[in-house]
mmCIF file of C-alpha atoms in Angstrom:
data_model
loop_
_atom_site.group_PDB
_atom_site.id
_atom_site.type_symbol
_atom_site.label_atom_id
_atom_site.label_comp_id
_atom_site.label_asym_id
_atom_site.label_seq_id
_atom_site.Cartn_x
_atom_site.Cartn_y
_atom_site.Cartn_z
ATOM 1 C CA MET A 1 -38.686 32.350 -38.245
ATOM 2 C CA SER A 2 -40.377 34.193 -41.162
ATOM 3 C CA LEU A 3 -38.659 37.115 -42.844
ATOM 4 C CA LEU A 4 -41.921 39.027 -42.828
ATOM 5 C CA SER A 5 -44.936 38.223 -40.367
ATOM 6 C CA LEU A 6 -48.174 39.860 -40.334
ATOM 7 C CA ARG A 7 -50.704 39.095 -37.641
ATOM 8 C CA ASP A 8 -54.350 40.487 -37.659
ATOM 9 C CA VAL A 9 -53.292 43.912 -39.242
ATOM 10 C CA HIS A 10 -55.795 46.558 -39.627
ATOM 11 C CA VAL A 11 -55.509 49.974 -41.391
ATOM 12 C CA ARG A 12 -58.200 52.569 -41.143
ATOM 13 C CA PHE A 13 -58.389 56.167 -42.511
ATOM 14 C CA ASN A 14 -60.742 58.784 -41.121
ATOM 15 C CA THR A 15 -62.411 60.821 -43.751
ATOM 16 C CA ALA A 16 -65.122 63.379 -43.918
ATOM 17 C CA ALA A 17 -67.418 60.571 -45.155
ATOM 18 C CA GLY A 18 -66.519 58.227 -42.246
ATOM 19 C CA VAL A 19 -63.936 55.579 -41.405
ATOM 20 C CA VAL A 20 -62.444 53.764 -44.471
ATOM 21 C CA ARG A 21 -61.689 50.119 -43.410
ATOM 22 C CA ALA A 22 -58.749 49.601 -45.968
ATOM 23 C CA VAL A 23 -57.199 46.464 -44.424
ATOM 24 C CA SER A 24 -59.200 44.264 -41.876
ATOM 25 C CA GLY A 25 -57.430 41.565 -40.069
ATOM 26 C CA ILE A 26 -54.703 40.349 -42.491
ATOM 27 C CA SER A 27 -52.266 37.659 -41.345
ATOM 28 C CA LEU A 28 -49.633 36.067 -43.507
ATOM 29 C CA ASP A 29 -45.865 35.320 -43.771
ATOM 30 C CA VAL A 30 -43.143 35.705 -46.392
ATOM 31 C CA ALA A 31 -40.280 33.295 -46.042
ATOM 32 C CA VAL A 32 -36.641 33.821 -46.939
ATOM 33 C CA GLY A 33 -36.185 33.822 -50.620
ATOM 34 C CA GLU A 34 -39.786 33.474 -51.436
ATOM 35 C CA THR A 35 -42.160 35.488 -53.722
ATOM 36 C CA LEU A 36 -45.633 36.035 -52.224
ATOM 37 C CA GLY A 37 -48.072 37.429 -54.858
ATOM 38 C CA LEU A 38 -50.852 39.480 -53.503
ATOM 39 C CA VAL A 39 -53.677 39.873 -55.739
ATOM 40 C CA GLY A 40 -57.105 41.346 -55.902
ATOM 41 C CA GLU A 41 -59.240 44.115 -57.518
ATOM 42 C CA SER A 42 -58.300 47.712 -57.466
ATOM 43 C CA GLY A 43 -59.319 49.215 -54.205
ATOM 44 C CA CYS A 44 -59.051 45.958 -52.076
ATOM 45 C CA GLY A 45 -56.145 47.199 -49.916
ATOM 46 C CA LYS A 46 -53.171 45.634 -51.540
ATOM 47 C CA SER A 47 -51.097 48.721 -51.904
ATOM 48 C CA THR A 48 -52.322 50.082 -48.507
ATOM 49 C CA LEU A 49 -50.931 46.881 -46.835
ATOM 50 C CA GLY A 50 -47.575 47.280 -48.530
ATOM 51 C CA LYS A 51 -47.261 50.875 -47.512
ATOM 52 C CA ALA A 52 -48.182 49.832 -43.960
ATOM 53 C CA ILE A 53 -45.330 47.303 -43.794
ATOM 54 C CA MET A 54 -42.952 50.212 -44.648
ATOM 55 C CA ARG A 55 -44.640 52.481 -41.973
ATOM 56 C CA LEU A 56 -45.697 54.829 -44.699
ATOM 57 C CA VAL A 57 -49.243 54.663 -43.498
ATOM 58 C CA PRO A 58 -50.187 54.007 -39.765
ATOM 59 C CA VAL A 59 -51.535 50.617 -38.519
ATOM 60 C CA ALA A 60 -54.714 50.915 -36.444
ATOM 61 C CA SER A 61 -54.019 47.305 -34.754
ATOM 62 C CA GLY A 62 -52.176 44.258 -35.301
ATOM 63 C CA GLU A 63 -48.451 43.207 -35.609
ATOM 64 C CA ILE A 64 -45.902 43.527 -38.462
ATOM 65 C CA ARG A 65 -42.466 41.912 -37.675
ATOM 66 C CA VAL A 66 -39.458 41.892 -39.915
ATOM 67 C CA GLU A 67 -37.000 39.059 -38.725
ATOM 68 C CA GLY A 68 -39.043 38.893 -35.477
ATOM 69 C CA VAL A 69 -38.768 42.727 -34.776
ATOM 70 C CA ASP A 70 -42.111 44.490 -34.313
ATOM 71 C CA VAL A 71 -41.898 47.558 -36.593
ATOM 72 C CA ALA A 72 -44.688 49.617 -34.863
ATOM 73 C CA PRO A 73 -42.719 51.141 -32.022
ATOM 74 C CA LEU A 74 -39.442 51.704 -33.966
ATOM 75 C CA GLU A 75 -38.073 55.387 -33.953
ATOM 76 C CA ARG A 76 -35.755 57.203 -36.346
ATOM 77 C CA GLN A 77 -32.590 55.158 -36.406
ATOM 78 C CA ALA A 78 -34.338 51.746 -35.656
ATOM 79 C CA LEU A 79 -36.874 52.518 -38.541
ATOM 80 C CA ASN A 80 -34.007 53.478 -40.930
ATOM 81 C CA ASP A 81 -32.341 50.081 -39.926
ATOM 82 C CA MET A 82 -35.504 48.261 -40.822
ATOM 83 C CA ARG A 83 -35.961 50.020 -44.108
ATOM 84 C CA ARG A 84 -32.465 48.833 -45.156
ATOM 85 C CA LYS A 85 -33.752 45.437 -44.912
ATOM 86 C CA VAL A 86 -37.100 46.282 -46.556
ATOM 87 C CA GLN A 87 -37.464 48.447 -49.659
ATOM 88 C CA MET A 88 -40.152 49.342 -51.944
ATOM 89 C CA ILE A 89 -40.592 49.567 -55.809
ATOM 90 C CA PHE A 90 -43.614 51.842 -56.713
ATOM 91 C CA GLN A 91 -46.041 51.527 -59.497
ATOM 92 C CA ASP A 92 -45.250 54.964 -61.143
ATOM 93 C CA PRO A 93 -41.619 54.829 -62.072
ATOM 94 C CA TYR A 94 -41.640 58.426 -63.019
ATOM 95 C CA GLY A 95 -43.524 59.820 -59.955
ATOM 96 C CA SER A 96 -41.190 57.879 -57.601
ATOM 97 C CA LEU A 97 -38.138 59.631 -59.016
ATOM 98 C CA ASN A 98 -37.180 63.326 -58.184
ATOM 99 C CA PRO A 99 -37.232 64.942 -61.794
ATOM 100 C CA ARG A 100 -34.723 67.376 -60.497
ATOM 101 C CA SER A 101 -32.167 64.866 -59.439
ATOM 102 C CA THR A 102 -29.980 62.901 -61.831
ATOM 103 C CA VAL A 103 -30.287 59.269 -61.759
ATOM 104 C CA GLY A 104 -27.080 58.727 -59.963
ATOM 105 C CA ARG A 105 -28.193 60.980 -57.011
ATOM 106 C CA SER A 106 -31.646 59.191 -56.887
ATOM 107 C CA ILE A 107 -30.009 55.702 -56.546
ATOM 108 C CA ALA A 108 -27.327 57.177 -54.191
ATOM 109 C CA GLN A 109 -29.932 58.653 -51.797
ATOM 110 C CA PRO A 110 -30.404 55.503 -49.531
ATOM 111 C CA MET A 111 -26.600 55.038 -49.182
ATOM 112 C CA VAL A 112 -26.162 58.750 -48.290
ATOM 113 C CA ILE A 113 -28.848 58.503 -45.516
ATOM 114 C CA ALA A 114 -27.198 55.262 -44.334
ATOM 115 C CA GLY A 115 -23.894 57.175 -44.061
ATOM 116 C CA TRP A 116 -21.805 55.622 -46.752
ATOM 117 C CA LYS A 117 -18.603 57.189 -47.882
ATOM 118 C CA PRO A 118 -18.531 59.055 -51.354
ATOM 119 C CA ASP A 119 -16.124 56.634 -53.066
ATOM 120 C CA ALA A 120 -18.095 53.495 -51.984
ATOM 121 C CA ILE A 121 -21.493 55.161 -53.159
ATOM 122 C CA ALA A 122 -19.996 56.025 -56.587
ATOM 123 C CA GLU A 123 -18.784 52.477 -56.991
ATOM 124 C CA ARG A 124 -21.959 51.053 -55.878
ATOM 125 C CA VAL A 125 -24.090 53.105 -58.163
ATOM 126 C CA ASP A 126 -22.131 51.910 -61.187
ATOM 127 C CA THR A 127 -22.561 48.372 -60.041
ATOM 128 C CA LEU A 128 -26.239 48.762 -59.510
ATOM 129 C CA LEU A 129 -26.770 50.291 -63.029
ATOM 130 C CA GLY A 130 -24.981 47.267 -64.519
ATOM 131 C CA TRP A 131 -27.036 44.857 -62.595
ATOM 132 C CA VAL A 132 -30.299 46.425 -63.956
ATOM 133 C CA GLY A 133 -29.114 46.655 -67.480
ATOM 134 C CA LEU A 134 -28.296 50.292 -67.774
ATOM 135 C CA PRO A 135 -25.076 51.947 -68.966
ATOM 136 C CA ALA A 136 -22.836 53.717 -66.353
ATOM 137 C CA ASP A 137 -23.452 57.105 -67.962
ATOM 138 C CA ALA A 138 -27.060 56.829 -67.140
ATOM 139 C CA LYS A 139 -26.186 58.265 -63.692
ATOM 140 C CA GLN A 140 -25.623 61.808 -65.252
ATOM 141 C CA ARG A 141 -28.975 61.922 -66.981
ATOM 142 C CA TYR A 142 -32.462 62.809 -65.754
ATOM 143 C CA PRO A 143 -35.506 60.628 -65.357
ATOM 144 C CA HIS A 144 -37.455 62.248 -68.352
ATOM 145 C CA GLU A 145 -34.670 61.099 -70.629
ATOM 146 C CA PHE A 146 -35.532 57.485 -70.220
ATOM 147 C CA SER A 147 -38.378 55.175 -71.188
ATOM 148 C CA GLY A 148 -40.882 53.875 -68.644
ATOM 149 C CA GLY A 149 -39.295 50.415 -68.626
ATOM 150 C CA GLN A 150 -35.811 52.111 -68.017
ATOM 151 C CA ARG A 151 -37.264 54.279 -65.191
ATOM 152 C CA GLN A 152 -38.497 51.182 -63.581
ATOM 153 C CA ARG A 153 -35.076 49.696 -63.749
ATOM 154 C CA ILE A 154 -33.823 52.739 -62.024
ATOM 155 C CA GLY A 155 -36.292 52.201 -59.258
ATOM 156 C CA ILE A 156 -35.273 48.697 -58.954
ATOM 157 C CA ALA A 157 -31.559 49.719 -58.722
ATOM 158 C CA ARG A 158 -32.355 52.144 -55.942
ATOM 159 C CA ALA A 159 -34.371 49.444 -53.944
ATOM 160 C CA LEU A 160 -31.345 47.153 -54.303
ATOM 161 C CA ALA A 161 -28.866 49.818 -53.080
ATOM 162 C CA LEU A 162 -28.627 48.715 -49.390
ATOM 163 C CA ASN A 163 -28.821 44.939 -49.951
ATOM 164 C CA PRO A 164 -32.493 44.601 -48.780
ATOM 165 C CA LYS A 165 -33.661 41.124 -47.759
ATOM 166 C CA LEU A 166 -37.325 41.820 -48.819
ATOM 167 C CA ILE A 167 -38.727 44.167 -51.658
ATOM 168 C CA ILE A 168 -42.230 44.996 -51.817
ATOM 169 C CA CYS A 169 -43.097 45.518 -55.415
ATOM 170 C CA ASP A 170 -46.320 47.567 -55.704
ATOM 171 C CA GLU A 171 -47.881 46.944 -59.122
ATOM 172 C CA PRO A 172 -44.291 47.409 -60.742
ATOM 173 C CA VAL A 173 -45.158 46.624 -64.182
ATOM 174 C CA SER A 174 -48.817 47.797 -64.465
ATOM 175 C CA ALA A 175 -47.785 51.144 -66.067
ATOM 176 C CA LEU A 176 -45.486 49.602 -68.613
ATOM 177 C CA ASP A 177 -46.108 48.339 -72.034
ATOM 178 C CA VAL A 178 -46.783 44.549 -72.435
ATOM 179 C CA SER A 179 -43.545 44.090 -74.334
ATOM 180 C CA VAL A 180 -41.563 45.813 -71.479
ATOM 181 C CA ARG A 181 -43.387 43.962 -68.677
ATOM 182 C CA ALA A 182 -41.761 40.539 -69.435
ATOM 183 C CA GLN A 183 -38.310 42.176 -69.412
ATOM 184 C CA VAL A 184 -38.769 43.788 -65.908
ATOM 185 C CA ILE A 185 -40.262 40.655 -64.585
ATOM 186 C CA ASN A 186 -37.292 38.621 -65.951
ATOM 187 C CA LEU A 187 -34.920 41.139 -64.411
ATOM 188 C CA LEU A 188 -36.683 40.736 -60.971
ATOM 189 C CA GLU A 189 -36.364 36.924 -61.302
ATOM 190 C CA ASP A 190 -32.850 37.121 -62.145
ATOM 191 C CA LEU A 191 -32.053 39.472 -59.203
ATOM 192 C CA LYS A 192 -33.992 37.083 -56.912
ATOM 193 C CA THR A 193 -31.874 34.176 -58.022
ATOM 194 C CA ARG A 194 -28.585 36.001 -57.706
ATOM 195 C CA PHE A 195 -29.082 37.829 -54.353
ATOM 196 C CA GLY A 196 -31.631 35.593 -52.599
ATOM 197 C CA VAL A 197 -34.047 38.602 -52.132
ATOM 198 C CA SER A 198 -37.687 37.810 -51.256
ATOM 199 C CA TYR A 199 -40.534 39.679 -52.782
ATOM 200 C CA LEU A 200 -44.057 40.712 -51.854
ATOM 201 C CA PHE A 201 -45.284 41.161 -55.301
ATOM 202 C CA ILE A 202 -48.604 43.304 -55.349
ATOM 203 C CA SER A 203 -50.473 43.126 -58.627
ATOM 204 C CA HIS A 204 -54.094 42.867 -60.171
ATOM 205 C CA ASP A 205 -52.477 41.177 -63.309
ATOM 206 C CA LEU A 206 -52.846 37.321 -62.656
ATOM 207 C CA SER A 207 -50.703 36.368 -65.525
ATOM 208 C CA VAL A 208 -47.748 38.334 -64.092
ATOM 209 C CA VAL A 209 -48.264 36.905 -60.622
ATOM 210 C CA GLU A 210 -48.574 33.450 -62.060
ATOM 211 C CA HIS A 211 -45.230 33.773 -63.745
ATOM 212 C CA ILE A 212 -43.232 35.168 -60.766
ATOM 213 C CA ALA A 213 -45.093 33.919 -57.393
ATOM 214 C CA ASP A 214 -44.144 31.026 -55.259
ATOM 215 C CA ARG A 215 -47.332 31.502 -53.140
ATOM 216 C CA VAL A 216 -50.457 33.606 -53.734
ATOM 217 C CA ALA A 217 -52.618 35.522 -51.279
ATOM 218 C CA VAL A 218 -56.053 36.738 -52.563
ATOM 219 C CA MET A 219 -57.543 39.816 -50.898
ATOM 220 C CA TYR A 220 -61.076 41.096 -51.145
ATOM 221 C CA LEU A 221 -62.311 44.449 -49.602
ATOM 222 C CA GLY A 222 -59.381 44.410 -47.101
ATOM 223 C CA THR A 223 -59.632 40.746 -46.063
ATOM 224 C CA LEU A 224 -57.657 37.684 -47.079
ATOM 225 C CA VAL A 225 -59.961 35.104 -48.751
ATOM 226 C CA GLU A 226 -57.490 32.496 -50.000
ATOM 227 C CA LEU A 227 -53.765 31.670 -49.527
ATOM 228 C CA GLY A 228 -51.782 28.820 -51.123
ATOM 229 C CA GLY A 229 -49.094 27.680 -53.440
ATOM 230 C CA ARG A 230 -49.269 29.036 -56.983
ATOM 231 C CA ASP A 231 -50.386 25.778 -58.575
ATOM 232 C CA GLN A 232 -53.098 25.289 -55.954
ATOM 233 C CA ILE A 233 -54.660 28.526 -56.705
ATOM 234 C CA TRP A 234 -54.260 28.174 -60.525
ATOM 235 C CA ARG A 235 -55.242 24.710 -60.795
ATOM 236 C CA THR A 236 -57.732 24.038 -58.085
ATOM 237 C CA PRO A 237 -59.033 27.566 -56.793
ATOM 238 C CA GLN A 238 -61.512 27.067 -53.905
ATOM 239 C CA HIS A 239 -62.876 30.499 -52.964
ATOM 240 C CA PRO A 240 -65.658 31.761 -55.292
ATOM 241 C CA TYR A 241 -63.811 35.205 -55.523
ATOM 242 C CA THR A 242 -60.640 33.400 -56.508
ATOM 243 C CA LYS A 243 -62.361 31.486 -59.275
ATOM 244 C CA ALA A 244 -64.036 34.681 -60.551
ATOM 245 C CA LEU A 245 -60.616 36.474 -60.849
ATOM 246 C CA LEU A 246 -59.105 33.620 -62.752
ATOM 247 C CA ALA A 247 -62.116 33.353 -64.938
ATOM 248 C CA ALA A 248 -61.780 36.974 -65.887
ATOM 249 C CA ALA A 249 -58.085 36.795 -66.678
ATOM 250 C CA PRO A 250 -57.133 36.423 -70.484
ATOM 251 C CA ILE A 251 -56.056 33.116 -71.895
ATOM 252 C CA ALA A 252 -53.936 33.061 -75.013
ATOM 253 C CA ASN A 253 -55.349 29.608 -76.241
ATOM 254 C CA PRO A 254 -58.910 29.943 -77.422
ATOM 255 C CA ARG A 255 -59.563 26.254 -76.848
ATOM 256 C CA LEU A 256 -58.676 26.596 -73.090
ATOM 257 C CA ALA A 257 -60.557 29.821 -72.821
ATOM 258 C CA ARG A 258 -63.766 28.168 -74.048
ATOM 259 C CA ALA A 259 -63.277 25.216 -71.802
ATOM 260 C CA ARG A 260 -62.788 27.426 -68.653
ATOM 261 C CA GLN A 261 -65.532 27.440 -66.060
ATOM 262 C CA ARG A 262 -66.998 30.877 -65.687
ATOM 263 C CA THR A 263 -67.963 32.309 -62.308
ATOM 264 C CA VAL A 264 -69.904 35.656 -62.613
ATOM 265 C CA LEU A 265 -69.841 38.180 -59.834
ATOM 266 C CA GLN A 266 -73.093 39.710 -58.911
ATOM 267 C CA GLY A 267 -73.569 43.439 -57.937
ATOM 268 C CA GLU A 268 -71.109 46.098 -57.322
ATOM 269 C CA LEU A 269 -67.953 45.993 -55.106
ATOM 270 C CA PRO A 270 -69.080 47.217 -51.590
ATOM 271 C CA SER A 271 -67.605 50.357 -50.156
ATOM 272 C CA PRO A 272 -64.873 50.060 -47.551
ATOM 273 C CA LEU A 273 -66.771 52.970 -45.708
ATOM 274 C CA ASP A 274 -69.593 50.406 -45.206
ATOM 275 C CA PRO A 275 -68.410 46.801 -45.578
ATOM 276 C CA PRO A 276 -70.958 44.021 -45.355
ATOM 277 C CA ALA A 277 -71.599 42.257 -42.223
ATOM 278 C CA GLY A 278 -70.576 38.498 -41.970
ATOM 279 C CA CYS A 279 -68.570 37.370 -44.912
ATOM 280 C CA PRO A 280 -67.339 40.477 -46.957
ATOM 281 C CA PHE A 281 -67.953 38.687 -50.176
ATOM 282 C CA HIS A 282 -71.446 37.484 -49.533
ATOM 283 C CA SER A 283 -73.261 40.254 -51.507
ATOM 284 C CA ARG A 284 -71.569 39.250 -54.680
ATOM 285 C CA CYS A 285 -71.077 35.470 -54.061
ATOM 286 C CA PRO A 286 -72.859 32.918 -56.200
ATOM 287 C CA ILE A 287 -73.108 30.317 -53.534
ATOM 288 C CA ALA A 288 -73.895 32.704 -50.447
ATOM 289 C CA GLN A 289 -76.531 31.592 -47.973
ATOM 290 C CA GLU A 290 -78.087 33.122 -44.968
ATOM 291 C CA ARG A 291 -75.231 32.104 -42.609
ATOM 292 C CA CYS A 292 -72.820 34.218 -44.837
ATOM 293 C CA LYS A 293 -74.714 37.392 -44.038
ATOM 294 C CA ALA A 294 -74.128 37.079 -40.262
ATOM 295 C CA GLU A 295 -70.954 35.049 -39.712
ATOM 296 C CA ARG A 296 -67.590 35.878 -41.016
ATOM 297 C CA PRO A 297 -65.787 32.688 -42.074
ATOM 298 C CA PRO A 298 -62.281 32.023 -40.708
ATOM 299 C CA LEU A 299 -59.339 31.308 -43.047
ATOM 300 C CA ARG A 300 -58.950 27.514 -42.615
ATOM 301 C CA GLN A 301 -57.367 24.701 -44.655
ATOM 302 C CA VAL A 302 -59.525 23.233 -47.446
ATOM 303 C CA ALA A 303 -59.345 20.231 -49.570
ATOM 304 C CA ASN A 304 -56.438 21.076 -51.761
ATOM 305 C CA GLY A 305 -54.190 22.000 -48.763
ATOM 306 C CA ALA A 306 -54.714 25.825 -49.286
ATOM 307 C CA LEU A 307 -56.302 28.151 -46.831
ATOM 308 C CA ALA A 308 -59.602 29.687 -47.708
ATOM 309 C CA ALA A 309 -62.298 31.737 -45.998
ATOM 310 C CA CYS A 310 -65.651 30.239 -47.082
ATOM 311 C CA HIS A 311 -68.412 28.459 -45.029
ATOM 312 C CA PHE A 312 -69.158 26.113 -47.924
ATOM 313 C CA ILE A 313 -66.026 24.691 -49.326
#
């Protein structure tokens, strides 16, 4: 049984301009102890999917299960119990912390809600701060007194407070300086090894995902276009969109950069208010044919063993 299982998940938002199809039929699993990287351009629905798993946005249809339990019908106490197992680290480390609360109170909040005793909470806060590399006296200070990297460490400590089994990392290093990103990624990897926690790691930064992920899911316009092991995706990408993403990612070695095959995307990213019929990628795809305009390709196993949604691979 998977730790997290999604089946045909749809998320839609009603706006004055029409219905936004943010997530359209996503199915995937996260295993115990696994890091699944979720990548794609900004606006493809990655963060919305993460929030849907946490029940922070409503699901229009489909099924989300945590350890086999459907999260959709959960009410207050059952939902709180689920959130003890699944926590979230947000993109903006400052915006996710209450500026009027000390760091200690922010980290303690999940334990207070869970009904922990004060002495146990105080001891746990000190332990958590040590795990993320911050001094114990940090609990008496306020978020504005810390750097961006330190604030993200505070967010990680809060996410770990209740010993979750899965942490959804929503662009956790995108707001940080390059020099700090590696430190936070190394911390997440260390915590995964130490506690066996699983991650759904959402990012548009492919170099970060390559470093931390065991498997990778590629999203485009609310749909899943490729899913496979990290090496499958990086060494033998199959879907034209995946190839384009990798071609656009920076490479430190100039020789490798010159040798890399380029896949140039045509046109603009379609609006989720009016997604294309058939394959959602056909309007920008370099190998699209008439069939692609009418028929949506299923996610199926392809030559390298990964799954891809394309009629012609």
